[in-house]
Coordinates of C-alpha atoms and ligand atoms in Angstrom, one line a residue:
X1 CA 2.6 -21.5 20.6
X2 CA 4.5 -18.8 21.3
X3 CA 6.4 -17.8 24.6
X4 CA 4.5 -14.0 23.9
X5 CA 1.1 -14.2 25.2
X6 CA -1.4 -11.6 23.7
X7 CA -0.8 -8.2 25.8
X8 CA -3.7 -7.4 28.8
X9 CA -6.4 -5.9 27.6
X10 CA -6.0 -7.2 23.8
X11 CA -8.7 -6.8 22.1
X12 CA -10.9 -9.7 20.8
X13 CA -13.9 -9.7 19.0
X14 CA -15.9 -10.0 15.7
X15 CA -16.8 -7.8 12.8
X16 CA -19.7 -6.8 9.8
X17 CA -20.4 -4.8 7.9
X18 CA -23.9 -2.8 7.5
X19 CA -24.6 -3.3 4.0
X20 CA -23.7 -7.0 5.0
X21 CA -25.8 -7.7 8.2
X22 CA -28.5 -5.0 8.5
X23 CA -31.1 -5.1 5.6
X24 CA -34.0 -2.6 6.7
X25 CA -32.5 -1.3 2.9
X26 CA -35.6 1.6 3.2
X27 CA -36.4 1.5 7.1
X28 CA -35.9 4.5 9.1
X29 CA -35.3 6.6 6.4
X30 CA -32.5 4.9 4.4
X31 CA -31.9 6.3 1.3
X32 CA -30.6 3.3 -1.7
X33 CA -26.4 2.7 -1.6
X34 CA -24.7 1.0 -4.0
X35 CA -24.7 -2.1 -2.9
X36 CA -28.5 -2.3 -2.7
X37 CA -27.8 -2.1 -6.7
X38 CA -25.9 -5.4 -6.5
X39 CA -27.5 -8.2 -7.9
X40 CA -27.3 -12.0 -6.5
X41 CA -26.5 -14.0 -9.8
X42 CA -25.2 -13.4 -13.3
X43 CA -25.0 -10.1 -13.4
X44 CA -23.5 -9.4 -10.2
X45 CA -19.8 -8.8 -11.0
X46 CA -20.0 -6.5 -14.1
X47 CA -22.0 -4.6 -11.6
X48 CA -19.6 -4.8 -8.8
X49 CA -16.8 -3.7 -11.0
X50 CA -18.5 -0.7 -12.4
X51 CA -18.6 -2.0 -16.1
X52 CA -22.6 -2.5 -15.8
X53 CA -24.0 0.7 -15.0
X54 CA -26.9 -0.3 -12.7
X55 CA -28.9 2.9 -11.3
X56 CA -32.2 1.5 -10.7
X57 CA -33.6 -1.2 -9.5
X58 CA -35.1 -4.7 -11.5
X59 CA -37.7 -6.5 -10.9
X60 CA -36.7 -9.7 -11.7
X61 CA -33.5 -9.6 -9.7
X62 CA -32.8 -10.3 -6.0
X63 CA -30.9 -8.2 -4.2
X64 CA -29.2 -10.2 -0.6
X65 CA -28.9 -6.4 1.2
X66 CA -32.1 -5.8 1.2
X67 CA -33.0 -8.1 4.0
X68 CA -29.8 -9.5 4.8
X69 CA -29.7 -11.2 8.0
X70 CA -32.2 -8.5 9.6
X71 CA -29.5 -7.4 11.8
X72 CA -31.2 -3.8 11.8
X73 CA -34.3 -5.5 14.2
X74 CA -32.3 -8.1 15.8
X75 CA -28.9 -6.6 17.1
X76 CA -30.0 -6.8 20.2
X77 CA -30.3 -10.5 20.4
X78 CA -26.8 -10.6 17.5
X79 CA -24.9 -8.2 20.7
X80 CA -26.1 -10.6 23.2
X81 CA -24.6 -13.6 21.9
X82 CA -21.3 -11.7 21.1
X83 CA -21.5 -10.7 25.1
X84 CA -21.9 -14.4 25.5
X85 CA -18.6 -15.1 23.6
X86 CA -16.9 -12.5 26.0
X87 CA -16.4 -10.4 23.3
X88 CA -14.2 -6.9 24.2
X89 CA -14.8 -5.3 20.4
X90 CA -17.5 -5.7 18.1
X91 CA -16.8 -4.1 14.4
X92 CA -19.6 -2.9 12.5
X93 CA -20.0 0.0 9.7
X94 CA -22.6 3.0 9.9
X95 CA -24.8 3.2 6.6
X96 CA -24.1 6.7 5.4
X97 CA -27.4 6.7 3.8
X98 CA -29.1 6.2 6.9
X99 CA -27.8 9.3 8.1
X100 CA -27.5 11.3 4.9
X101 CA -30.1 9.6 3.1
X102 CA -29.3 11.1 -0.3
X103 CA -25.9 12.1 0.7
X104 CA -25.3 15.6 0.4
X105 CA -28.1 17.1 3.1
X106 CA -26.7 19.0 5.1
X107 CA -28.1 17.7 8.7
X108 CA -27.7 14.0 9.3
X109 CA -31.7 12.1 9.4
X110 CA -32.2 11.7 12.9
X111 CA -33.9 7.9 12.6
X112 CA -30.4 6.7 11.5
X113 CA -28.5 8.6 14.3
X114 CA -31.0 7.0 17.1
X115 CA -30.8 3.1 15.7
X116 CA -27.0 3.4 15.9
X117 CA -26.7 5.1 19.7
X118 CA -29.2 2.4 20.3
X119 CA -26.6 -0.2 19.0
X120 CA -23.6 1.7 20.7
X121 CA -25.5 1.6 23.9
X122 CA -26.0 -2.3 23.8
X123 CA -22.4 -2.7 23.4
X124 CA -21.5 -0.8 26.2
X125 CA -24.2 -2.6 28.2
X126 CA -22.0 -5.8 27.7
X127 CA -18.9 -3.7 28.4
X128 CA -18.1 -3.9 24.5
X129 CA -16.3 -1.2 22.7
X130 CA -17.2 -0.6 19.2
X131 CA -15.1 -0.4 16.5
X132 CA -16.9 1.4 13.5
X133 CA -16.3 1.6 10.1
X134 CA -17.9 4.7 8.2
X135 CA -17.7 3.5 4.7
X136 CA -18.0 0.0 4.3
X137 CA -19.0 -0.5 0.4
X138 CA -21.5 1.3 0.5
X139 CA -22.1 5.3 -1.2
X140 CA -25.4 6.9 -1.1
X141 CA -27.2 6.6 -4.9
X142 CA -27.9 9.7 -5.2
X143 CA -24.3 11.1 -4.7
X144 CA -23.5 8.1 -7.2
X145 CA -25.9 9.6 -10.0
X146 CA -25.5 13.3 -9.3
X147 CA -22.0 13.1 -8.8
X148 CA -20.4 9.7 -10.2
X149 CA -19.5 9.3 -6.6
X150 CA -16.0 9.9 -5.2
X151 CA -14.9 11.0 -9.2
X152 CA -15.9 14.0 -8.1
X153 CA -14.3 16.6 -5.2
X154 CA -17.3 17.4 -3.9
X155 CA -18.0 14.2 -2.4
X156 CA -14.6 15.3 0.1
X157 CA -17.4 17.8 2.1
X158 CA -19.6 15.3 1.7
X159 CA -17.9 12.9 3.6
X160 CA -16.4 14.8 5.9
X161 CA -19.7 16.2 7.0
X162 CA -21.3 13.3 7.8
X163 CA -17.7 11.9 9.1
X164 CA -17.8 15.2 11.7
X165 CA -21.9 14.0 12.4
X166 CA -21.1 10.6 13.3
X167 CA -18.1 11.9 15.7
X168 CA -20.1 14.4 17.7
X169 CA -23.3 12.2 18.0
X170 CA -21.3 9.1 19.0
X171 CA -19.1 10.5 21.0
X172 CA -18.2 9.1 24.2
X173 CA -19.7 5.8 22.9
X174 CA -17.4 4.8 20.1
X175 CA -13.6 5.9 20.5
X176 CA -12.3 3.8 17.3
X177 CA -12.9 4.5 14.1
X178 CA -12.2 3.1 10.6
X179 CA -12.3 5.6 7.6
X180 CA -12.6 3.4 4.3
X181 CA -12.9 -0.3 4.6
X182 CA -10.3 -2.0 2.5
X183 CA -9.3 1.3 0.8
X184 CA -7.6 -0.2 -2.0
X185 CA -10.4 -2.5 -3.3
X186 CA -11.7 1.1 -5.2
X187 CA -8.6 -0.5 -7.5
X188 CA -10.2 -3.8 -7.7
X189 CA -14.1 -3.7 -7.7
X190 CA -14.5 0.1 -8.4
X191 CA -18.5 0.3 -8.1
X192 CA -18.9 -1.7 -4.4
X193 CA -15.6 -0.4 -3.5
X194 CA -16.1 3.7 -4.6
X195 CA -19.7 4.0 -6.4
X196 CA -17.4 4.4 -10.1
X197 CA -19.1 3.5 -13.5
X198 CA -17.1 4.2 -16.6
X199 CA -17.8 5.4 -19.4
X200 CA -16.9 3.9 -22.9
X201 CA -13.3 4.8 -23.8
X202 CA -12.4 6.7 -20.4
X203 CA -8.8 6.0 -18.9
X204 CA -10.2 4.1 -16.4
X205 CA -7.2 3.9 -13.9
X206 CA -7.0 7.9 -14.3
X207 CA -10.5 7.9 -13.1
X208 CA -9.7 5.3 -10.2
X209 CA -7.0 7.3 -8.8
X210 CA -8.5 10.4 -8.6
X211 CA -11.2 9.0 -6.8
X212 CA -8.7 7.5 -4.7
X213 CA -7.4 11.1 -4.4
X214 CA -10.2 12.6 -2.9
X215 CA -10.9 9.4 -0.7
X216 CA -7.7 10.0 0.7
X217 CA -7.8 13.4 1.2
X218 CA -11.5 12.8 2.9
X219 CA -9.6 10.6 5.5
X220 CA -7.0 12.7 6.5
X221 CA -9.4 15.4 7.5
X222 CA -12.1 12.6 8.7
X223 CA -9.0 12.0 11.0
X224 CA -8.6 15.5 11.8
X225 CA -11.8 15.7 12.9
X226 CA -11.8 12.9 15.4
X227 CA -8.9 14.1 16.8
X228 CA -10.6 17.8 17.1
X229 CA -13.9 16.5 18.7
X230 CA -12.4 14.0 21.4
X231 CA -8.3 14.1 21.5
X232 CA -8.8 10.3 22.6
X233 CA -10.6 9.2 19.4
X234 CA -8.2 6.8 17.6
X235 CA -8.5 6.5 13.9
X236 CA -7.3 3.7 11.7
X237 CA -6.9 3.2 7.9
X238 CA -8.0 -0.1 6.5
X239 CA -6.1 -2.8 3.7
X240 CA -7.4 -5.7 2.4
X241 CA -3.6 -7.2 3.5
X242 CA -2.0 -10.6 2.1
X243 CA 1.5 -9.8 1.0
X244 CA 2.4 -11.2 -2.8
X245 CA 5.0 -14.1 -2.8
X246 CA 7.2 -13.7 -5.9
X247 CA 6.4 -17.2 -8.0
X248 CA 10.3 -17.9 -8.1
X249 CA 13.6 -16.2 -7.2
X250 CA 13.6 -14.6 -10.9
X251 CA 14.8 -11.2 -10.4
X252 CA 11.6 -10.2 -12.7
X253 CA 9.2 -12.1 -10.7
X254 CA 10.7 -10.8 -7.6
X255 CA 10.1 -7.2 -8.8
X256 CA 7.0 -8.1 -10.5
X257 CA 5.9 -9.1 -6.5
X258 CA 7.0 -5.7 -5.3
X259 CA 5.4 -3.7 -7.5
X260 CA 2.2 -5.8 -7.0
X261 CA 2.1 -5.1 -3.4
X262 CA 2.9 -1.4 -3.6
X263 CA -0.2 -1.3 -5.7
X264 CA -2.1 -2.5 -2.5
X265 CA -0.3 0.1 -0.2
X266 CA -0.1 2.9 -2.2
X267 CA -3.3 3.8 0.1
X268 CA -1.5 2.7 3.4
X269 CA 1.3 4.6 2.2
X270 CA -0.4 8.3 2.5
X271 CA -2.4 7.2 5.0
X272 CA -0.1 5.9 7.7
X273 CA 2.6 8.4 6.8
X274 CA 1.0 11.7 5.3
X275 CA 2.4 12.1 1.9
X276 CA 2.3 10.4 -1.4
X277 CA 5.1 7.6 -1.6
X278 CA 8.3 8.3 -4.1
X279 CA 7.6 5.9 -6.2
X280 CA 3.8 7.5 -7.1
X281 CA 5.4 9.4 -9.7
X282 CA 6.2 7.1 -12.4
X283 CA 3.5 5.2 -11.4
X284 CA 0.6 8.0 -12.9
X285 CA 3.1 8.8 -15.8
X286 CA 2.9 4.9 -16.9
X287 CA -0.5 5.1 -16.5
X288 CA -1.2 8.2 -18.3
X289 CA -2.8 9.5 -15.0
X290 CA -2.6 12.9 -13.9
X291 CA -3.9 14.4 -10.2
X292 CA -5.6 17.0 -10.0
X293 CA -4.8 18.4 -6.2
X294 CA -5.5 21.4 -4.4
X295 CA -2.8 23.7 -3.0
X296 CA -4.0 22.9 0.4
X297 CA -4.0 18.6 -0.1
X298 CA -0.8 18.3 0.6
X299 CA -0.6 19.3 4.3
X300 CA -4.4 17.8 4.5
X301 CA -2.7 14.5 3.8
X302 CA -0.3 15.2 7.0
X303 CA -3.2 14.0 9.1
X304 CA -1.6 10.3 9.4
X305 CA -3.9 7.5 11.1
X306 CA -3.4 6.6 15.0
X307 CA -3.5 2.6 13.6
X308 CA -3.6 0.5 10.5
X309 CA -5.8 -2.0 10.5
X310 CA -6.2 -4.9 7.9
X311 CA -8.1 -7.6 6.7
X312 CA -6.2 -10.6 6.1
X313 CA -7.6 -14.1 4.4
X314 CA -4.6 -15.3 2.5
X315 CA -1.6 -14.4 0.8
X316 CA -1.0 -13.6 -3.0
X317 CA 1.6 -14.4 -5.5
X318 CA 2.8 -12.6 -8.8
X319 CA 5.4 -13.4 -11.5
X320 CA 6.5 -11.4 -14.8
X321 CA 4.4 -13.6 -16.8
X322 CA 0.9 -13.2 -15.2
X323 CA -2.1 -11.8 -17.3
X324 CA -5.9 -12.3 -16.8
X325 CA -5.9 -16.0 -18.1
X326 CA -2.9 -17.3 -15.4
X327 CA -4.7 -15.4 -12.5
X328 CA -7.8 -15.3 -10.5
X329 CA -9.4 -13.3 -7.8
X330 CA -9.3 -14.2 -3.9
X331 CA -11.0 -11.3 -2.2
X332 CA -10.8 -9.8 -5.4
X333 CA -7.5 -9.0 -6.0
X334 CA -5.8 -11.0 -8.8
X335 CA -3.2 -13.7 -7.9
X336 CA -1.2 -16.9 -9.2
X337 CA -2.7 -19.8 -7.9
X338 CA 0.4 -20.7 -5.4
X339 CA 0.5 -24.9 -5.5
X340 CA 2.4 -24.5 -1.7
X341 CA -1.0 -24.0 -0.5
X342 CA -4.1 -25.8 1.0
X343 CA -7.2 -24.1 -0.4
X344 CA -10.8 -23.2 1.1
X345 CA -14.1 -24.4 -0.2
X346 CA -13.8 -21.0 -2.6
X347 CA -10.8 -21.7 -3.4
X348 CA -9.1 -18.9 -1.4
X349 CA -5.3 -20.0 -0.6
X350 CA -4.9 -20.9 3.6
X351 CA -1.5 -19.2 4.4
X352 CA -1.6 -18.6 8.4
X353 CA 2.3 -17.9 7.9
X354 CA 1.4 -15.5 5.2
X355 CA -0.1 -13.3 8.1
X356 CA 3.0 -13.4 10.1
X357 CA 4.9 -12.0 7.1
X358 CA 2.1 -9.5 6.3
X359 CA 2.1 -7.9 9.8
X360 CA 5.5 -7.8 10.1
X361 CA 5.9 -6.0 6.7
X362 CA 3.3 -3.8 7.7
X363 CA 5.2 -2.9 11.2
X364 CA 8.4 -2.6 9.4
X365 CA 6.8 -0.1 7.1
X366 CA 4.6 1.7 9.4
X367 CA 6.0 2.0 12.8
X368 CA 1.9 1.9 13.9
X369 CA 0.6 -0.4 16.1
X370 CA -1.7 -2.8 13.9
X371 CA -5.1 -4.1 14.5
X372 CA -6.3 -7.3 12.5
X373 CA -10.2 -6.5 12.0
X374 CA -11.0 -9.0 9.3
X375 CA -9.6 -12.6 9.1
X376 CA -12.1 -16.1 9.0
X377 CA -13.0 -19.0 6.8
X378 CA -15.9 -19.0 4.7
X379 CA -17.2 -22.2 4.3
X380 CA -20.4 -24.3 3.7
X381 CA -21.3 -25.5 6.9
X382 CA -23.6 -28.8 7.7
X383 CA -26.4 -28.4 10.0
X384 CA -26.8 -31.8 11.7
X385 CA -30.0 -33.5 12.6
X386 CA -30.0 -32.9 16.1
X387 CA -29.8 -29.2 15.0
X388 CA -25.7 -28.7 15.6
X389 CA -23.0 -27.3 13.3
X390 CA -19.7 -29.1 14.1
X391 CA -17.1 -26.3 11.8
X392 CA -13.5 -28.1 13.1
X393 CA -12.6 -26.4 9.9
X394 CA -13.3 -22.9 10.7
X395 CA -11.8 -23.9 14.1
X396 CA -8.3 -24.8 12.6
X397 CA -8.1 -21.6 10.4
X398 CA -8.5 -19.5 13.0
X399 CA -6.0 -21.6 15.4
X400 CA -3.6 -21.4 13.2
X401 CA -4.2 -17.5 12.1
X402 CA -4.2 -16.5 15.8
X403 CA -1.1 -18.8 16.5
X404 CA 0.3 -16.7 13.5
X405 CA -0.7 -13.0 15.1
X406 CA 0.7 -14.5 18.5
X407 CA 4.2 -15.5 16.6
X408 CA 4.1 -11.5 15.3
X409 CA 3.6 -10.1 18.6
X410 CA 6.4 -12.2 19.5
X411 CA 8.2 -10.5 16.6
X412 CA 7.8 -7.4 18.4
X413 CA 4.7 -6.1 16.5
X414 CA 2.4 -4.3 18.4
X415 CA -1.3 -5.2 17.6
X416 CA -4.6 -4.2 19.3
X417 CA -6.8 -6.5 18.6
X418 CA -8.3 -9.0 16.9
X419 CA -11.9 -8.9 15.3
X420 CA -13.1 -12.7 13.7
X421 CA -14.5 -11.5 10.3
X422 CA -18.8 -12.0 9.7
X423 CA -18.5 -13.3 13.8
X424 CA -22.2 -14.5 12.6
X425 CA -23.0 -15.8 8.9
X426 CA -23.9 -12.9 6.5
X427 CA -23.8 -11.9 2.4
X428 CA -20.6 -12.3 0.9
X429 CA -19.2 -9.4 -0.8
X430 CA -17.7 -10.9 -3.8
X431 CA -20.7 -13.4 -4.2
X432 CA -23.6 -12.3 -2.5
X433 CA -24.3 -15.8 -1.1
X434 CA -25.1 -16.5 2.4
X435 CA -24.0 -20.4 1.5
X436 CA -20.3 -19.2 2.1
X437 CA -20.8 -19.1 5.8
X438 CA -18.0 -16.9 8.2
X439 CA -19.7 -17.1 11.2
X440 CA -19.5 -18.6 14.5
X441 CA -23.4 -17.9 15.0
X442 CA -25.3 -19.3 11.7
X443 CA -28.1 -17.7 10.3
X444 CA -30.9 -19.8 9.0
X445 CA -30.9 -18.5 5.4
X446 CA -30.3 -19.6 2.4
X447 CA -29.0 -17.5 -0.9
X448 CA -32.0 -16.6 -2.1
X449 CA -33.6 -15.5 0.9
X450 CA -35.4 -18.3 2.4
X451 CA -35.3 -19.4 5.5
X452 CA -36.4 -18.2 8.9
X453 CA -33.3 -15.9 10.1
X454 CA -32.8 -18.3 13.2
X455 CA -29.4 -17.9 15.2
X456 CA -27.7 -20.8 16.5
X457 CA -24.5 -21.2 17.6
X458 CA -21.9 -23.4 16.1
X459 CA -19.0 -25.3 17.9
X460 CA -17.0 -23.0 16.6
X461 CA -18.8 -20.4 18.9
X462 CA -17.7 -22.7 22.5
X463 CA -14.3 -22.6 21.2
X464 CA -14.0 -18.7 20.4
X465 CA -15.6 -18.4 24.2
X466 CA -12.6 -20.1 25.6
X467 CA -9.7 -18.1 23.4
X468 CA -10.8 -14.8 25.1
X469 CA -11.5 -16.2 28.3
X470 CA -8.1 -17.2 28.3
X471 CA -6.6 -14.2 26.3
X472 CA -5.5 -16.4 23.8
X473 CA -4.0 -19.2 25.8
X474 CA -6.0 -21.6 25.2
X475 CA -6.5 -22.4 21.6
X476 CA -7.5 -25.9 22.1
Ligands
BG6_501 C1 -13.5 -8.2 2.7 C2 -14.6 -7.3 3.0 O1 -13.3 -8.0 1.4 O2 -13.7 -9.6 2.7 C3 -15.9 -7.9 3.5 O3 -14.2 -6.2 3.8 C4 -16.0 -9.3 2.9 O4 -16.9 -7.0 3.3 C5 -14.9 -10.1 3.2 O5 -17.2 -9.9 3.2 C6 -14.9 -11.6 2.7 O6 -15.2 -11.6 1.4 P1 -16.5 -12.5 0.8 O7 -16.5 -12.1 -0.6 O8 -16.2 -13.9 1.1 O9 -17.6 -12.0 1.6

C-alpha cells in the first residue's frame, strides 16, 4: 500500500447505467431507445455497430432492456443496500426517452421527471450524492429514424434542451454530472454508442466524426448550462480509458501505440481543454473527412469540463502490424492480445498497473482532477448451496485496482472518487448477458430472462463495506 491514503471526503461508490438496470422499457411514458433495439444473441453486434439497421422490433427476439433487472420498481430496495455498503456516490444515467419520449418535444414528460426526483431523493435520504450520466447508450428512436441520430445538427438543441430540463428539475439534488458516457465508443460501436446506421457505400468515419462533432459541441454547451443554472454544478466528460502499450520498442509500434490512443482522446482532447487538438488536421484529411462547423462552434467548444472521468477495465496494446485478424475487442475497442497479462473469464486483459499509467497520462495531459466511475470484474459467479456467492476473484481485482488508484494519488494525481462499475449484477453492454456478473449484489437472473430478480449479497459486498468504512485503508 501506499504511504498516500485516499483524501477525506473521497468519494466511494458504485455505478449503472439506465438502459442497463431499469427495464420499465414503456412504463411511465418511455418512448423506445436504441438499445431497446439490441438483440440478445446472433444478431446483436451487427446491430450494435450500426451495420444491421434494426428500427423495429421482432418477435422472435429477446431483448435484456426490456426488463432488465427491474431497477425502475425496485431502486428503493437497490439504494438501500448501497446505503448498507456506506456508499458516498451512487452513478446512474437518466433515460432521455423518459423525459423526451420521442426526443424532440419540447417540454420534458413529467412521469420520467418524478421517477428520477424520487430516486435522487432516496439517495439523499442515505446521505448519497448522485452522480448522473445523461446519455448512457441510449438515443430516443424516433430522433434515430427522423434524424439518423447525432448525424444530424439538430440533435445539438435536442440535447441541450433536455440537458437544460434535467439541470433545473434536479437541481439541488444532483450537483455532478456526466455528459456522454464513454464518448469515444461512438468510434467503436456506432449504433449503442450514437444511434448511427450506415448506409451502403457511405464514408463511414466522415459520418462518425461529424456526429462526434455535434456530440461535442452538445457538451460544451450542456456544460454551459450547468454552470448557468447552479455555479456549483460540476460537469465531467467521460473515456472508456486503458492506455495502449506499444507491442515492442520498434519505433513503428511505438508510434503506432500513440496514434491508437489519440484516437481514444481525441474526445478528451476538446473536451477537457476547449479546442480541437493539432494533430485533428491530418487526421480528417487521411480519412477523407471534412467538418462541417458553425462560425459560432469554436468558442462553444471553450466550455471545458470541471473533471474527466473514465472507465477503466484494462489496458490495450498496438503494433504496426495489427489488422482485424491479430486483434480483438475488450470493451470494444480493438487490441493485441498482450501475453504479460492474466486474463478474465471474457477474456479481458487484468492490468491494475495499467490504471496507474492511465491516470497519470490523463493528469499529465489534463491538469483536471480525475474521477474513476467505471472499473470491476465481470465474471460468472457460483451460487452456493447454502445460498452464498464467495467472488475472491472480484475481490482481488478490485484490491489491486484500488491499490493502483491509491499508488496515483500518491503520484500526485488528484481524483474524486471512485464508483465500482454494475455495484449490483446487470446486462452487459457488449453481450447482453446477465451471466457476466459485475456486481457485488447479484441478481437472480439468468440471460434469457428467467429467474425471480432476487438480490443477495455476495462476499464481495462485506468486503466493499469495510474499504469505505476505512476510506480505503483497509483492503483486506
Ligand atoms: C462500459 C460501459 O463500456 O463498460 C458499460 O460504460 C458496460 O455500459 C461496461 O457495461 C462493461 O462492459 P460489458 O460489456 O462487460 O457490460
Amino acid at each position: 500500500m501506499s504511504q498516500q491514503t485516499f483524501p477525506a471526503g473521497f468519494l466511494w461508490g458504485g455505478a449503472l447505467a439506465a438502459n442497463q438496470a431499469e427495464g420499465g422499457y414503456r412504463e411511465g411514458g418511455k418512448g423506445l431507445t436504441t438499445v431497446d433495439m439490441i438483440p440478445h444473441g446472433a444478431a446483436r453486434m451487427a446491430v450494435k455497430l450500426g451495420l444491421e439497421k434494426r428500427l423495429t422490433l421482432r418477435d422472435d427476439e429477446y431483448y435484456p432492456s426490456h426488463q432488465a433487472i427491474d431497477f425502475y420498481h425496485r431502486y428503493k430496495e437497490d439504494i438501500a443496500l448501497m446505503a448498507e455498503m456506506g456508499f458516498k456516490v451512487f452513478r446512474t444515467s437518466i433515460a432521455w426517452s423518459r423525459l423526451y419520449p420521442q426526443g424532440d418535444e419540447q417540454e420534458p414528460n413529467a412521469q420520467g421527471v418524478a421517477f428520477y426526483r424520487s430516486l435522487f431523493e432516496e439517495c439523499k435520504k442515505y446521505g448519497i450524492e448522485p452522480l448522473v450520466t445523461l446519455c448512457h447508450f441510449d438515443v430516443p428512436m424516433h430522433l434515430v429514424v427522423e434524424y439518423g441520430s447525432w448525424r444530424s445538427r439538430k440533435m445539438v438543441d435536442f440535447f441541450t434542451r433536455y440537458a437544460r430540463a434535467c439541470f433545473e428539475a434536479f437541481d439541488g439534488l444532483v450537483k455532478y454530472w456526466l455528459t456522454f458516457n464513454e464518448i469515444n465508443i461512438l468510434l467503436h460501436s456506432p449504433f449503442s454508442g450514437a444511434g448511427l446506421v450506415f448506409e451502403e457505400g457511405e464514408n463511414r468515419e466522415q459520418v462518425k466524426y461529424q456526429a462526434a462533432h455535434h456530440e461535442l459541441v452538445a457538451s460544451a454547451l450542456a456544460t454551459r448550462i450547468a454552470h448557468q443554472v447552479n455555479p456549483a454544478n460540476q460537469v465531467g466528460c467521460m473515456l472508456a480509458g486503458g492506455n495502449f502499450y506499444p507491442w515492442s520498442c520498434k519505433p513503428e509500434d511505438v508510434w503506432a501505440a500513440l496514434e491508437k490512443d489519440r484516437e481514444n482522446l481525441f474526445f478528451i482532447d476538446v473536451q477537457a481543454r476547449g479546442a480541437y487538438p493539432s494533430y485533428a488536421a491530418r487526421l480528417f484529411r487521411e480519412k477523407g473527412v471534412v467538418i462541417h462547423m458553425e462560425s459560432e462552434d469554436a468558442g462553444i467548444l471553450k466550455n471545458s469540463v470541471d473533471f474527466v472521468s473514465f472507465s477503466y477495465y484494462a489496458s490495450r496494446c498496438a503494433s504496426a502490424e495489427m489488422n482485424e485478424q491479430n486483434s480483438s475487442a475488450a470493451n470494444v475497442v480493438k487490441s493485441l492480445t498482450n501475453p504479460h497479462l492474466k486474463r478474465s473469464d471474457w477474456g479481458w486483459g487484468i492490468d491494475p498497473l495499467g490504471l496507474r499509467i492511465t491516470m497519470n497520462m490523463m493528469y499529465d495531459r489534463y491538469q483536471k482532477p480525475l474521477f474513476l466511475v467505471e472499473n470491476g470484474l465481470g465474471a460468472q459467479d457460483k451460487v452456493e448451496a447454502d445460498g452464498s456467492i464467495n467472488d475472491d476473484y472480484r475481490i482481488s481485482y478490485l484490491r489491486e485496482h484500488i491499490q493502483a488508484m491509491a499508488q496515483a494519488i500518491d503520484d500526485g494525481v488528484p481524483v474524486i472518487g471512485y464508483t465500482t462499475w454494475g455495484c449490483i449484477d446487470l446486462v452487459a453492454a457488449s453481450t447482453g448477458e446477465m451471466s457476466k456478473r459485475y456486481g457485488l449484489v447479484y441478481v437472480d437472473r439468468d440471460d434469457l430472462g428467467r429467474g425471480t430478480l432476487a438480490r443477495t449479497r455476495k462476499k464481495s459486498f462485506w468486503w466493499y463495506k469495510k474499504v469505505i468504512a476505512s476510506n480505503g485503508r483497509d483492503l483486506s
